[in-house]
mmCIF file of C-alpha atoms in Angstrom:
data_model
loop_
_atom_site.group_PDB
_atom_site.id
_atom_site.type_symbol
_atom_site.label_atom_id
_atom_site.label_comp_id
_atom_site.label_asym_id
_atom_site.label_seq_id
_atom_site.Cartn_x
_atom_site.Cartn_y
_atom_site.Cartn_z
ATOM 1 C CA MET A 295 0.000 0.000 0.000
ATOM 2 C CA TYR A 296 1.353 3.423 -0.962
ATOM 3 C CA ARG A 297 1.176 6.121 1.687
ATOM 4 C CA VAL A 298 1.384 9.913 1.757
ATOM 5 C CA ARG A 299 1.687 12.525 4.486
ATOM 6 C CA SER A 300 -1.715 13.937 5.348
ATOM 7 C CA GLY A 301 -0.017 17.346 5.248
ATOM 8 C CA ALA A 302 -0.117 17.050 1.445
ATOM 9 C CA ALA A 303 -3.818 17.905 1.707
ATOM 10 C CA GLU A 304 -3.336 20.926 3.960
ATOM 11 C CA LEU A 305 -6.203 23.451 3.655
ATOM 12 C CA ILE A 306 -8.528 20.893 2.062
ATOM 13 C CA GLU A 307 -11.193 21.401 4.717
ATOM 14 C CA PRO A 308 -11.436 25.209 4.253
ATOM 15 C CA LEU A 309 -11.637 24.693 0.477
ATOM 16 C CA ILE A 310 -14.471 22.180 0.906
ATOM 17 C CA HIS A 311 -16.338 24.600 3.184
ATOM 18 C CA GLU A 312 -15.752 27.433 0.688
ATOM 19 C CA ALA A 313 -17.417 25.297 -1.985
ATOM 20 C CA GLY A 314 -20.404 24.645 0.278
ATOM 21 C CA GLY A 315 -19.533 21.060 1.156
ATOM 22 C CA ASN A 316 -19.329 19.068 4.380
ATOM 23 C CA ALA A 317 -15.670 18.179 4.978
ATOM 24 C CA ILE A 318 -16.337 15.574 7.671
ATOM 25 C CA GLU A 319 -18.822 13.664 5.509
ATOM 26 C CA LEU A 320 -16.529 13.673 2.478
ATOM 27 C CA ILE A 321 -13.524 12.549 4.523
ATOM 28 C CA LEU A 322 -15.484 9.707 6.120
ATOM 29 C CA ALA A 323 -16.937 8.634 2.766
ATOM 30 C CA ALA A 324 -13.374 8.221 1.470
ATOM 31 C CA GLY A 325 -12.524 5.877 4.341
ATOM 32 C CA LEU A 326 -10.501 8.453 6.272
ATOM 33 C CA ARG A 327 -10.951 10.262 9.597
ATOM 34 C CA GLN A 328 -10.746 13.965 10.280
ATOM 35 C CA SER A 329 -8.276 13.278 13.108
ATOM 36 C CA GLN A 330 -5.764 11.920 10.568
ATOM 37 C CA PHE A 331 -5.348 15.432 9.184
ATOM 38 C CA ARG A 332 -4.481 17.081 12.501
ATOM 39 C CA ASP A 333 -0.817 16.059 12.374
ATOM 40 C CA PRO A 334 0.647 16.726 8.903
ATOM 41 C CA ASP A 335 3.199 13.950 9.422
ATOM 42 C CA THR A 336 0.525 11.277 9.817
ATOM 43 C CA TYR A 337 0.669 8.868 6.877
ATOM 44 C CA ILE A 338 -2.587 7.962 5.122
ATOM 45 C CA ALA A 339 -3.356 5.600 2.245
ATOM 46 C CA TYR A 340 -2.597 7.277 -1.077
ATOM 47 C CA ASP A 341 -5.586 5.658 -2.815
ATOM 48 C CA LYS A 342 -7.936 7.019 -0.142
ATOM 49 C CA LEU A 343 -6.598 10.534 -0.633
ATOM 50 C CA ALA A 344 -7.145 10.103 -4.385
ATOM 51 C CA ASP A 345 -10.730 8.993 -3.671
ATOM 52 C CA LEU A 346 -11.319 11.984 -1.387
ATOM 53 C CA MET A 347 -10.072 14.390 -4.052
ATOM 54 C CA GLU A 348 -12.324 12.863 -6.721
ATOM 55 C CA ARG A 349 -15.340 13.000 -4.393
ATOM 56 C CA CYS A 350 -14.665 16.671 -3.697
ATOM 57 C CA ALA A 351 -14.424 17.517 -7.398
ATOM 58 C CA SER A 352 -17.574 15.583 -8.282
ATOM 59 C CA GLN A 353 -19.891 16.466 -5.403
ATOM 60 C CA LEU A 354 -18.810 20.120 -5.220
ATOM 61 C CA ASP A 355 -18.802 20.555 -9.018
ATOM 62 C CA ARG A 356 -15.183 21.701 -8.956
ATOM 63 C CA PRO A 357 -13.340 20.095 -11.896
ATOM 64 C CA PHE A 358 -10.179 21.991 -10.934
ATOM 65 C CA PHE A 359 -10.344 21.100 -7.239
ATOM 66 C CA GLY A 360 -6.771 19.728 -7.168
ATOM 67 C CA LEU A 361 -5.358 22.876 -8.765
ATOM 68 C CA GLN A 362 -7.396 25.116 -6.476
ATOM 69 C CA LEU A 363 -6.019 23.322 -3.449
ATOM 70 C CA ALA A 364 -2.397 23.420 -4.662
ATOM 71 C CA GLU A 365 -2.508 27.133 -5.464
ATOM 72 C CA ARG A 366 -3.462 27.914 -1.848
ATOM 73 C CA GLN A 367 -0.844 25.756 -0.156
ATOM 74 C CA PRO A 368 2.499 26.830 1.347
ATOM 75 C CA PRO A 369 5.812 24.932 0.846
ATOM 76 C CA SER A 370 5.254 23.287 4.251
ATOM 77 C CA VAL A 371 2.852 20.817 2.575
ATOM 78 C CA LEU A 372 5.993 19.098 1.257
ATOM 79 C CA GLY A 373 7.303 18.372 4.735
ATOM 80 C CA ASP A 374 11.082 18.155 4.984
ATOM 81 C CA LEU A 375 11.752 18.036 1.228
ATOM 82 C CA PRO A 376 12.400 21.797 0.840
ATOM 83 C CA MET A 377 14.801 21.692 3.790
ATOM 84 C CA ILE A 378 16.669 18.715 2.322
ATOM 85 C CA ALA A 379 16.897 20.270 -1.133
ATOM 86 C CA SER A 380 17.797 23.787 -0.016
ATOM 87 C CA ARG A 381 21.396 22.697 0.641
ATOM 88 C CA ALA A 382 21.907 21.505 -2.946
ATOM 89 C CA PRO A 383 24.073 23.816 -5.105
ATOM 90 C CA THR A 384 21.829 23.915 -8.188
ATOM 91 C CA VAL A 385 18.168 23.439 -9.045
ATOM 92 C CA ALA A 386 19.022 20.186 -10.867
ATOM 93 C CA ASP A 387 20.878 18.871 -7.794
ATOM 94 C CA ALA A 388 17.958 19.864 -5.576
ATOM 95 C CA ILE A 389 15.493 17.979 -7.778
ATOM 96 C CA ASP A 390 17.774 14.915 -7.677
ATOM 97 C CA ALA A 391 17.927 15.110 -3.871
ATOM 98 C CA ALA A 392 14.155 15.509 -3.575
ATOM 99 C CA ASN A 393 13.555 12.602 -5.937
ATOM 100 C CA LYS A 394 15.819 10.407 -3.842
ATOM 101 C CA TYR A 395 13.967 11.248 -0.651
ATOM 102 C CA LEU A 396 10.415 11.619 -1.927
ATOM 103 C CA TYR A 397 9.501 8.591 0.191
ATOM 104 C CA LEU A 398 9.611 10.898 3.230
ATOM 105 C CA HIS A 399 6.589 12.692 1.780
ATOM 106 C CA ALA A 400 4.906 9.970 -0.260
ATOM 107 C CA SER A 401 5.704 6.457 -1.415
ATOM 108 C CA GLY A 402 5.164 5.374 -5.005
ATOM 109 C CA VAL A 403 6.126 8.772 -6.439
ATOM 110 C CA ALA A 404 8.997 9.672 -8.762
ATOM 111 C CA VAL A 405 10.130 12.618 -10.884
ATOM 112 C CA GLU A 406 11.746 11.773 -14.224
ATOM 113 C CA GLN A 407 14.044 14.245 -15.987
ATOM 114 C CA GLU A 408 14.251 14.291 -19.777
ATOM 115 C CA THR A 409 16.392 16.832 -21.624
ATOM 116 C CA ARG A 410 15.108 17.973 -25.001
ATOM 117 C CA GLY A 411 17.419 20.508 -26.591
ATOM 118 C CA ASP A 412 17.686 23.438 -24.201
ATOM 119 C CA MET A 413 14.604 22.379 -22.213
ATOM 120 C CA VAL A 414 14.151 19.771 -19.472
ATOM 121 C CA ARG A 415 10.842 17.977 -19.007
ATOM 122 C CA LEU A 416 10.133 17.030 -15.377
ATOM 123 C CA THR A 417 7.536 14.254 -15.446
ATOM 124 C CA LEU A 418 5.702 13.239 -12.287
ATOM 125 C CA HIS A 419 4.796 9.564 -11.916
ATOM 126 C CA LEU A 420 2.235 8.356 -9.351
ATOM 127 C CA ASN A 421 2.398 4.570 -9.088
ATOM 128 C CA LEU A 422 -1.116 3.996 -7.818
ATOM 129 C CA LEU A 423 -3.415 1.145 -8.786
ATOM 130 C CA HIS A 424 -4.273 1.143 -12.490
ATOM 131 C CA GLY A 425 -7.846 2.093 -13.319
ATOM 132 C CA ARG A 426 -8.287 4.283 -10.238
ATOM 133 C CA PRO A 427 -9.322 7.901 -11.009
ATOM 134 C CA ILE A 428 -6.462 10.190 -9.992
ATOM 135 C CA ASP A 429 -7.110 13.328 -12.054
ATOM 136 C CA GLN A 430 -7.561 15.559 -9.002
ATOM 137 C CA LEU A 431 -4.651 13.994 -7.157
ATOM 138 C CA MET A 432 -2.459 14.562 -10.215
ATOM 139 C CA GLN A 433 -3.608 18.182 -10.478
ATOM 140 C CA MET A 434 -2.591 18.771 -6.878
ATOM 141 C CA SER A 435 0.663 16.810 -7.214
ATOM 142 C CA VAL A 436 1.840 18.688 -10.314
ATOM 143 C CA GLY A 437 0.960 21.853 -8.412
ATOM 144 C CA HIS A 438 3.181 20.586 -5.581
ATOM 145 C CA LEU A 439 6.009 19.988 -8.049
ATOM 146 C CA ALA A 440 5.643 23.589 -9.205
ATOM 147 C CA LEU A 441 5.573 24.716 -5.567
ATOM 148 C CA PHE A 442 8.817 22.861 -4.865
ATOM 149 C CA ILE A 443 10.590 24.243 -7.944
ATOM 150 C CA ALA A 444 9.355 27.761 -7.207
ATOM 151 C CA SER A 445 10.807 27.550 -3.690
ATOM 152 C CA LEU A 446 14.197 26.784 -5.250
ATOM 153 C CA GLN A 447 13.925 29.803 -7.531
ATOM 154 C CA ALA A 448 12.271 32.265 -5.114
ATOM 155 C CA ARG A 449 9.274 32.772 -7.381
ATOM 156 C CA ASP A 450 5.493 32.372 -7.266
ATOM 157 C CA HIS A 451 4.628 28.753 -8.088
ATOM 158 C CA ARG A 452 1.499 29.936 -9.897
ATOM 159 C CA SER A 453 3.738 31.528 -12.551
ATOM 160 C CA LEU A 454 5.001 28.128 -13.738
ATOM 161 C CA SER A 455 3.272 26.325 -16.597
ATOM 162 C CA LEU A 456 1.645 23.038 -15.542
ATOM 163 C CA HIS A 457 1.201 20.154 -17.989
ATOM 164 C CA LEU A 458 -1.448 17.454 -17.506
ATOM 165 C CA ARG A 459 -2.352 14.424 -19.590
ATOM 166 C CA GLN A 460 -5.988 14.526 -18.534
ATOM 167 C CA PRO A 461 -8.327 16.186 -21.055
ATOM 168 C CA ALA A 462 -9.636 19.646 -20.290
ATOM 169 C CA PRO A 463 -12.950 19.532 -18.365
ATOM 170 C CA GLN A 464 -15.880 20.375 -20.604
ATOM 171 C CA GLY A 465 -17.636 23.678 -20.075
ATOM 172 C CA ALA A 466 -15.161 25.010 -17.512
ATOM 173 C CA SER A 467 -12.457 27.671 -17.730
ATOM 174 C CA VAL A 468 -9.242 27.012 -15.824
ATOM 175 C CA LYS A 469 -8.276 30.695 -16.107
ATOM 176 C CA GLN A 470 -11.421 31.704 -14.251
ATOM 177 C CA ALA A 471 -11.182 28.887 -11.678
ATOM 178 C CA THR A 472 -7.516 29.095 -10.638
ATOM 179 C CA ARG A 473 -4.694 31.590 -10.321
ATOM 180 C CA PHE A 474 -2.176 29.408 -12.156
ATOM 181 C CA GLN A 475 -1.107 31.447 -15.155
ATOM 182 C CA SER A 476 -0.792 28.481 -17.526
ATOM 183 C CA VAL A 477 -2.269 24.977 -17.378
ATOM 184 C CA VAL A 478 -1.983 22.768 -20.457
ATOM 185 C CA PHE A 479 -4.496 19.898 -20.552
ATOM 186 C CA GLY A 480 -4.319 16.921 -22.887
ATOM 187 C CA ASP A 481 -0.524 17.001 -23.008
ATOM 188 C CA ALA A 482 1.822 14.032 -23.367
ATOM 189 C CA PHE A 483 3.021 14.145 -19.734
ATOM 190 C CA ASP A 484 2.205 15.291 -16.201
ATOM 191 C CA GLY A 485 4.685 17.823 -14.859
ATOM 192 C CA VAL A 486 6.530 21.040 -15.623
ATOM 193 C CA VAL A 487 9.250 22.203 -18.008
ATOM 194 C CA LEU A 488 12.392 24.189 -17.168
ATOM 195 C CA SER A 489 15.214 25.425 -19.361
ATOM 196 C CA THR A 490 18.666 23.867 -18.980
ATOM 197 C CA LYS A 491 19.833 27.292 -17.797
ATOM 198 C CA GLN A 492 17.245 27.286 -15.006
ATOM 199 C CA MET A 493 18.238 23.754 -14.024
ATOM 200 C CA ALA A 494 21.879 24.819 -13.704
ATOM 201 C CA SER A 495 21.095 27.964 -11.703
ATOM 202 C CA PRO A 496 21.952 28.176 -7.974
ATOM 203 C CA THR A 497 19.191 27.324 -5.521
ATOM 204 C CA HIS A 498 17.622 30.057 -3.459
ATOM 205 C CA GLN A 499 18.462 29.362 0.173
ATOM 206 C CA ASP A 500 15.957 31.072 2.427
ATOM 207 C CA GLU A 501 17.646 30.880 5.818
ATOM 208 C CA THR A 502 14.714 32.628 7.502
ATOM 209 C CA ALA A 503 12.275 30.025 6.206
ATOM 210 C CA LEU A 504 14.647 27.222 7.185
ATOM 211 C CA ASP A 505 14.989 28.609 10.703
ATOM 212 C CA ALA A 506 11.206 28.898 10.973
ATOM 213 C CA HIS A 507 10.827 25.291 9.790
ATOM 214 C CA LEU A 508 13.296 24.053 12.399
ATOM 215 C CA GLU A 509 11.700 26.140 15.143
ATOM 216 C CA ALA A 510 8.238 24.763 14.334
ATOM 217 C CA TYR A 511 9.688 21.261 14.330
ATOM 218 C CA LEU A 512 11.359 21.851 17.705
ATOM 219 C CA GLN A 513 8.089 23.046 19.227
ATOM 220 C CA LYS A 514 6.336 19.976 17.870
ATOM 221 C CA LEU A 515 8.988 17.698 19.389
ATOM 222 C CA ARG A 516 8.558 19.319 22.784
ATOM 223 C CA ARG A 517 4.797 18.807 22.617
ATOM 224 C CA GLN A 518 5.080 15.227 21.379
ATOM 225 C CA TYR A 519 7.924 14.132 23.679
ATOM 226 C CA PRO A 520 7.848 16.399 26.755
ATOM 227 C CA ASN A 521 10.927 15.777 28.920
ATOM 228 C CA ARG A 522 11.865 12.739 26.787
ATOM 229 C CA LEU A 523 15.217 13.657 25.315
ATOM 230 C CA GLU A 524 15.967 10.207 23.887
ATOM 231 C CA GLU A 525 12.819 10.257 21.732
ATOM 232 C CA GLN A 526 13.461 13.862 20.674
ATOM 233 C CA VAL A 527 16.980 12.972 19.514
ATOM 234 C CA SER A 528 15.813 9.851 17.654
ATOM 235 C CA ASP A 529 13.090 11.790 15.855
ATOM 236 C CA THR A 530 15.539 14.534 14.882
ATOM 237 C CA ILE A 531 18.060 12.010 13.591
ATOM 238 C CA GLY A 532 15.364 10.465 11.417
ATOM 239 C CA ARG A 533 14.555 13.898 9.971
ATOM 240 C CA LEU A 534 18.165 14.891 9.315
ATOM 241 C CA LEU A 535 19.545 11.608 7.958
ATOM 242 C CA PRO A 536 18.444 12.337 4.359
ATOM 243 C CA THR A 537 20.122 15.771 4.406
ATOM 244 C CA GLY A 538 23.572 14.282 5.035
ATOM 245 C CA GLU A 539 23.899 16.692 7.966
ATOM 246 C CA CYS A 540 23.233 14.317 10.819
ATOM 247 C CA SER A 541 26.241 14.950 13.075
ATOM 248 C CA VAL A 542 25.725 15.360 16.788
ATOM 249 C CA GLU A 543 26.419 19.076 16.280
ATOM 250 C CA TRP A 544 23.552 19.438 13.797
ATOM 251 C CA VAL A 545 21.130 17.421 15.946
ATOM 252 C CA ALA A 546 22.028 19.427 19.038
ATOM 253 C CA SER A 547 21.545 22.671 17.110
ATOM 254 C CA ALA A 548 18.128 21.517 15.902
ATOM 255 C CA LEU A 549 17.203 20.834 19.527
ATOM 256 C CA GLY A 550 18.442 24.255 20.629
ATOM 257 C CA MET A 551 21.446 23.198 22.696
ATOM 258 C CA HIS A 552 25.221 22.804 22.504
ATOM 259 C CA HIS A 553 26.456 19.400 21.360
ATOM 260 C CA ARG A 554 28.439 18.867 24.583
ATOM 261 C CA THR A 555 25.302 19.539 26.618
ATOM 262 C CA LEU A 556 23.381 17.022 24.516
ATOM 263 C CA GLN A 557 26.050 14.338 24.908
ATOM 264 C CA SER A 558 26.218 14.940 28.651
ATOM 265 C CA ARG A 559 22.455 14.642 29.091
ATOM 266 C CA LEU A 560 22.382 11.454 27.012
ATOM 267 C CA ARG A 561 25.136 9.947 29.180
ATOM 268 C CA GLU A 562 22.979 10.648 32.218
ATOM 269 C CA LEU A 563 20.284 8.542 30.531
ATOM 270 C CA GLY A 564 22.757 5.721 29.958
ATOM 271 C CA ILE A 565 22.922 6.000 26.169
ATOM 272 C CA SER A 566 25.177 7.614 23.577
ATOM 273 C CA TYR A 567 24.453 9.571 20.425
ATOM 274 C CA ARG A 568 26.139 6.856 18.344
ATOM 275 C CA GLN A 569 23.793 4.207 19.769
ATOM 276 C CA LEU A 570 20.732 6.313 18.973
ATOM 277 C CA LEU A 571 22.035 6.938 15.451
ATOM 278 C CA ARG A 572 22.532 3.221 14.817
ATOM 279 C CA ARG A 573 19.139 2.342 16.314
ATOM 280 C CA THR A 574 17.328 4.987 14.234
ATOM 281 C CA ARG A 575 19.006 3.853 11.008
ATOM 282 C CA GLN A 576 17.921 0.289 11.693
ATOM 283 C CA ARG A 577 14.340 1.340 12.462
ATOM 284 C CA LEU A 578 14.095 3.359 9.240
ATOM 285 C CA ALA A 579 15.579 0.516 7.193
ATOM 286 C CA GLU A 580 12.988 -1.879 8.616
ATOM 287 C CA GLN A 581 10.183 0.565 7.766
ATOM 288 C CA HIS A 582 11.357 0.937 4.172
ATOM 289 C CA LEU A 583 11.537 -2.828 3.731
ATOM 290 C CA ARG A 584 8.111 -3.301 5.277
ATOM 291 C CA PHE A 585 6.423 -0.741 3.029
ATOM 292 C CA ASP A 586 8.555 -1.362 -0.094
ATOM 293 C CA SER A 587 9.485 2.319 -0.278
ATOM 294 C CA LEU A 588 13.117 1.476 -1.149
ATOM 295 C CA SER A 589 14.911 -1.483 -2.625
ATOM 296 C CA VAL A 590 17.082 -3.696 -0.434
ATOM 297 C CA THR A 591 20.193 -2.294 -2.145
ATOM 298 C CA ASP A 592 19.178 1.306 -1.454
#
């Protein structure tokens, strides 16, 4: 079963209410619970999110529901991916890093790069069950891809051109329904296109946004694991492992303390940072094998 962070659907309830719908009824009808959307890092079944999106579009008469949701969402819907990618030197490197660690946000997702002359096609693949309607999920997901790329370039994600294989909805105008400047329906792929020059350009590193992300994460840790340093460290290690910046200094900094203070407090608990690092790596490896999110070799 493929899974996705419930945070991917951030702001879905206000959008449903705006359209005159009942969010609780629609969520329950899709086999989900409203409580699953309270913590953005709760994983839900990808096919159920796809079902919820299709129900919203159909029952609310919103054929561009996925686009309307994506245009409202902040980069935080992508979880840790922007933080991981922000350290990459170029946009192309950042996309490679995000593709490698997409499983942190959603399993069964991949971004394929294809260079055509001086342009690069970025195709989004959602490996869900064949025959399942995913038009709205794809609309939102391509919007997320644009959101991610825009964060690397310090631009409005609605200025990027989105390409979708699905045919254009009959009797509806995308220009009137969404604020995306260009959406091409009936195309040969799902994704966006960048020039080779844009791909080679340096990434925009928003230190203020990164600090805010880490501060919000720290506050969440303190709420989730009050006075439980071992769990806080393990959680932080799991978040930082994909970035390649998982030293005790980085973990201590994320937790708002000096690395010597962290090591001293761990010793008082009878455990070392190295032990927690090894234990966390093993736990993550077991999770990936259980949910087939990575190959054994990876």
